[in-house]
Amino acid sequence: MPPIAGKRLLALIFATLVIGLIIGYSTGYYVGGLGTPQTGGVSERTYTLGVTFALSGAVSSVCVQWEPVVRMAIDDLNNLAKSMGLNIVFKPHILDDGGTADGALKNVQTLYATGVRIVIGPALSSQVKAVKAFSDSNKLIIIAPCSNSPALAIRGDYIFRTQPSALGESKALAALAVQEGLKSVVSFHLNDEFCNVFAQSFKKFFEESGGTVLYDLVYQSGQADYGSDVASLASWVAKLNPDAVFYCGYATDGANVLTHAADEPTLRGVRWLTVEGFYGASEVLTHKVVDFARAVKMIGIRPVPITNPLYDEFVEKLKKYGAAPTLCSENVYDAVMIAGLAVLRAGGSSDPDVLRRALIEAAKTYYGPGGWGLFDENGDRLQASFRLWTMAFVNGTYQYVDIGHITDSNIVIEKKL
Amino acid sequence: MIDITGFLINWLEYFAIYAILAVTLSLESGISGITNFGKVAFFGLGAYLGAIINTYLLLAISGVDVVKAPPYTAEGVIALIEISTLNPALVLGVFTLSILVSFIVTGVFGYLLTYPIIRVGSGFVGFTLLCVGEVLRGIYVNMEFVGGTNGMLGIPQPFIWLGIPMLSGLCYLLLSVTILALTYIVTDRILGSPLGRTLRSIRDDDIAALCLGKDVPKIKSKIFFLTSGFSGVAGTLYACYVSSVNPQMFVTLVTFNVWAMIIIGGSESPIGAIIGALILTLIERILPLIASLNEYLPFTPDYLRPVFIGLIMTIVLIKYPRGLISMKPPKFIKSAVEELIREAS
Amino acid sequence: MSKEVRHILATRNVSKYFEGVKVLEKVSITIPEGGIIGLIGPNGSGKTTLFNIITGFHVPSEGEVLYRASNEFIRIDGLNPHEIYRLRIVRTFQLPRLFHSLTVIENLLVTPVGQRGESILNAVRWRTWLEEEKNLVKKALGILAMFNKLEIAFKYPAQLSVADIKLVETLRGLMANARLYLLDEPLAGLDFATARRLLNFIKEIRNSYNVTFIIIEHRIDLLMETVDYVYVLHNGRLLASGKPDEVIQNPDVVKAYVGE
Amino acid sequence: MEIYRAILCSYVFSWIYILSSLPLTLSYRTTKVFNFAHPIFITYGAYVVIIVNEVLGREIPLAVAVFLAFVVGGLVSLISHLLVFKPLSYQRVSSNVYMVTSMGLWFIYQYVLYIVCQLLTRRYDVNFLSYSTIEYKDVRFLQDVLGLNSMPQYTITATLIGVSVGVALYILFNKTVLGLSLRGIADNASLVAICGVPINRLVNLTWFLVGGITALSGVIWVNFSGSTTPDLGLNIVVDNFAAAFIGGLYSLPITAVASIVLALIENMLLAVLNYYFGVQPTVRIAIVFGIVLAILVARPPMGAGGGLPYRFIKRVSRK
């Protein structure tokens, strides 16, 4: 039997390949012309920083707040370069990966192909894992602003993370819980790497310092509604009678969970502790939820150093860009800044090893809104002091307010809950 | 300057993996009439099998204690990276084994699904299989030893020991394209054979086919064994390429992506499936470059990418509702018959 | 019917209920080998249901269906349709069920059982089935040629006239080398000449291959010329049976057809 | 066990599922299009309320919200039909082509919404990509009058919308000529066409109703949930599909029952499993789809003859 249309198939594939090549080549030429470092005469050199965020999908409500942060950081970098008399102009190339591993990998590959050598993002640990192999083999530097998975704490790779490790933060939160006189806790968190890590390490440190985590209730991400999970939580709280609930979730699910919890008398009778998961999310700031937060004396922790004027400046400046600080937004800013400083330090070189060394060096001397930029040997950021926050009605609006801080030596709660 | 070679290798790798899925989907859905909306179930199962074998087995053979350093922790990943660069023969051997195992296991899984397929009737098969895919995803989320919701990391790419990323990428691409070619040849041969005729008759009217002595469930299960097996292999290829798996990778959207490929390409011909895969993966790759226009738009330009993809899908299908490549009856029979007619007259 | 005639098929007290409604009630018929048997009756009398039970489409609620496979009778009710087909019992449908994406010739080629090229392993190696395929093509063309329909060989069912569709449906049954044919209204829609030719062809097949036909037909005039024996069903019950001319004169039958 | 909230959630979800899966079945029956863009009607219904609410300064009454959502959902649905499904139907394509085309439509609508949200976010300085609850002033007023202040507002909203849509549909389909011809089209379009009914106009009307009614579940949603995102419809839709398929894409009563069962499984069953058996709610997907799968296999939608007349286990042995 003659194979069906073998020649025609070959011809078609070939034709498509050629067309693809032509399109790719021309687009690439155009983009490449705008993008990568060019040693072109008198005019300024453009350096493109790749960005891949989950601008759509389940965590998009957080990530869209990062986009203005990136623009602000790029503007700051350009001002810096100008003031230093360098003729380098930074430019972001922002792509949406929809929160999927597949999308992140495609974006990173596309960015790499257009000559980008430093990528900011992706947001989730699962996405960082998916791009790790590509980053390692091609020596592409990835600066993940919000990933805290311990499985990614790998020495000597090209992945850097500006989100401090969850360990220190959970330890501080456990200490806070002990100081507040909380003996037993029911833990309630999203089944997502970010929150799993927090829940596990909080449990470890809290039990080391004498408390008990009575039950660990995990709810599945990516659902429309979490009302039944809140009902389960209420059941456990009623049964086990803990002193507090430890909660971790992001903005979208957090708003849903807290709105339901606010209706639940049982859950109003215990304290609530949380991390920075839904910090800054505007949808959480309703009358109902803020009232609930006041009733349960909710305290959250977040990895922003105390007395850091840079952070307050960052928040003020961000307002002009039409965004509010959310989960990890200071880390996004730091990631872009460190990347830019590394490029400047490396003199616009695109040699990955030079860039990587420059990045580590630049981070050592960088101090930004998220604190000191220093990376540990795994390429993860170190952080030692934390801020405490809650939600309150201040100056006629509902706001996230800082109420204290935690350092190595002491826990200070400045404002009365 | 744009890196054309790297771009091509990455794009074609995705293309090869998705084209395997598309060709098998066109065989089972376009030709045999099993409306498979659960393609991702087999893809994901293959990926997870590949991930498990290529990590656990590799670690165990190399003498690493997988209980103390399971592959979803940093220790396991570091050990895997070491092994994969130092011991090429072992990595390749385990990889080959994983391909075979995932072909057989995924195939048998597909074979066993024949019962619900026949039971619920052709109109509802699609949704039944979609449910299967979702159930599997729900199971991965709750399985601790594959990392649960965190997934697994560090699955070695079998050619990583070559050291040069472009070369190892090229080798892997070659391997994937070989498997694609194998899938295509098998599909094409089946299509032109009496079996292909029987399959099309089953798709047209399974009751009439049953009354004409075709053991419809058995034929469907055999075909489903084959296509599921190849989808499983595609999954393993994908897992080793991305070198990580997590449950969120295997959502139903992947299935619909493959469906879009075969519908746009022409659902009854494997060539159409390949062309569909080529077009859609290329569009996905090319469109991000538009994002460099971002200074002129008041919103994130990358949001336009799915809008464009949607527009292309809709317009192409309104223009060519039967796909770009339409099916022709097998040439061989036509020529044989014409010859006989000439002889007769 | 004399006693030395070998019977090929018999139903014994077959009844069928659909959700409590009795469609067939204790129908017992016997079919002699090599006969052409007519099955007539007004609409809704249960003829097609009886076909469905014989061909394994439905399981009878009561009773059994016996079939002479080689030398002994076996019970075939409860077998699946394709297993019954493999016992060389072939049926056609009242509303033609041609495969619309296959050409006429392919529609004919698809019928023979156990083609070599139907297994996956053989399908990918085309040399294993090519010879067999050529023989089948020859046979199919032969059948088409007999009706001067060679020109429709490469047409799709959608391009055929109603009469041709009907004809192909019946020819598809004849392609299959069966011992027992169950034809459900083969003549509906055919013009007189073609219908006559088809019936003659059926007779010819019967004579040369010693096969058996059961035919459901409303065109009684044509049917009676051909058949040896007739069963009449009415309201799910066997009303009468006998040679064609006897049956036509049976007052019960006339009453059933003409009405009260 | 604190079952009160689970009951409330099941109740509201039952209405949300019913309001979105019944139109899905209706649109399939009438036009034989299985519309993957269906979830977009829910999302658009919710978002039109959110946008108008924000622009007008958070004072939107339920009546206005219902009207707006109905009109916008209906128009989106009608436009999809006129621009895409109708041209396709002239070409007599297979149902798979409809499905893939509707996926393409879904992409377009979904990301256009993202773009609109982003533009609005920049204009109004409120995060539209994730929006908090809306309280309906007139429902609040009603609660005050009737003394139902202890009930959560969303139960009242859901009941109001659900019951009135139900009554309206009942009257439409059983008491009016228009409704009768709509039902006729669903069952046998060509027969109705012979009777001189303007089929085209009625199909348009069906699409409008389908989109409009589905959008109303979005109106309930923004009152119920603490957060609305453009992915809202996507998160709900698979359950709608499940309900519609269990109903065989034909039977409206079974679809409604299936919606309620699914709502109960997702809310009550998981809470019970968690509390009494210690099963984490992460098994949600596996349990829900496992049960749907079991229902589909145990009771094939078309009745006993759902599949082939093929018996895996032979009832009668050979003699």
Short mmCIF file of C-alpha atoms in Angstrom, two decimals, chain A residues 56-58 61 64-65 67 191 215-218 220 222-225 227-229 231-232 234-236 238-239 252 255-256 259-260 263-264 266 282-283 286, chain D residues 1-2 5-6 9 13 111 114 118 122 125 127 129-133 154 221 224-227 229 231 235-236 266-267 271 274-275 278 280-282 284-285:
data_model
loop_
_atom_site.label_atom_id
_atom_site.label_comp_id
_atom_site.label_asym_id
_atom_site.label_seq_id
_atom_site.Cartn_x
_atom_site.Cartn_y
_atom_site.Cartn_z
CA SER A 56 -4.91 35.69 34.58
CA GLY A 57 -6.11 32.63 36.42
CA ALA A 58 -6.51 31.76 40.06
CA SER A 61 -5.78 39.27 41.61
CA VAL A 64 -1.94 42.16 38.50
CA GLN A 65 -0.88 44.34 41.41
CA GLU A 67 2.69 44.80 37.16
CA ASN A 191 -3.61 23.23 49.69
CA TYR A 215 -6.03 19.74 63.80
CA ASP A 216 -4.80 20.66 60.37
CA LEU A 217 -7.63 21.37 57.95
CA VAL A 218 -6.54 21.71 54.34
CA GLN A 220 -8.40 22.62 47.94
CA GLY A 222 -9.16 26.43 42.50
CA GLN A 223 -12.72 26.10 43.72
CA ALA A 224 -15.43 28.67 43.36
CA ASP A 225 -16.45 28.74 46.98
CA GLY A 227 -18.23 27.88 52.47
CA SER A 228 -18.34 24.19 53.29
CA ASP A 229 -14.69 24.23 54.32
CA ALA A 231 -18.30 25.02 58.05
CA SER A 232 -15.87 22.15 58.66
CA ALA A 234 -16.31 25.75 62.63
CA SER A 235 -17.12 22.16 63.51
CA TRP A 236 -13.56 21.42 64.53
CA ALA A 238 -16.47 23.85 68.32
CA LYS A 239 -15.26 20.33 69.07
CA THR A 252 -9.40 35.55 46.29
CA ALA A 255 -11.91 37.00 50.89
CA ASN A 256 -14.33 34.15 50.41
CA THR A 259 -16.64 36.49 54.48
CA HIS A 260 -18.10 33.14 55.42
CA ASP A 263 -21.02 34.90 59.80
CA GLU A 264 -19.97 32.03 62.02
CA THR A 266 -18.03 29.85 66.70
CA SER A 282 -8.81 45.16 48.52
CA GLU A 283 -11.61 42.61 48.23
CA THR A 286 -15.33 44.93 53.61
CA MET D 1 -21.04 19.42 64.04
CA GLU D 2 -21.77 22.96 62.87
CA ARG D 5 -23.35 27.01 57.11
CA ALA D 6 -23.06 23.89 55.01
CA CYS D 9 -24.19 26.99 51.12
CA PHE D 13 -25.46 26.65 45.41
CA TYR D 111 -9.79 37.83 28.10
CA TYR D 114 -9.67 40.77 31.77
CA GLN D 118 -7.74 46.15 34.00
CA ARG D 122 -6.74 51.81 36.50
CA ASP D 125 -8.55 52.52 41.62
CA ASN D 127 -9.25 45.91 42.05
CA LEU D 129 -10.05 41.38 39.02
CA SER D 130 -11.16 40.28 42.43
CA TYR D 131 -14.12 42.00 43.95
CA SER D 132 -15.78 41.72 47.33
CA THR D 133 -19.41 41.18 48.20
CA TYR D 154 -27.86 35.85 49.99
CA TRP D 221 -23.02 35.03 43.37
CA PHE D 224 -23.08 35.40 48.31
CA SER D 225 -19.36 35.00 47.87
CA GLY D 226 -16.64 37.16 49.27
CA SER D 227 -14.80 37.35 46.00
CA THR D 229 -13.00 36.96 39.66
CA ASP D 231 -12.60 32.83 36.53
CA ASN D 235 -14.91 27.36 38.47
CA ILE D 236 -18.62 26.65 38.48
CA GLU D 266 -19.95 19.56 47.48
CA ASN D 267 -21.09 21.20 50.66
CA ALA D 271 -18.18 18.59 55.54
CA ASN D 274 -14.27 15.66 57.06
CA TYR D 275 -15.82 15.84 60.48
CA GLY D 278 -11.24 12.85 59.03
CA GLN D 280 -9.45 16.35 54.18
CA PRO D 281 -11.52 18.58 51.84
CA THR D 282 -8.70 18.25 49.30
CA ARG D 284 -13.17 17.34 46.71
CA ILE D 285 -12.43 16.92 43.00
#
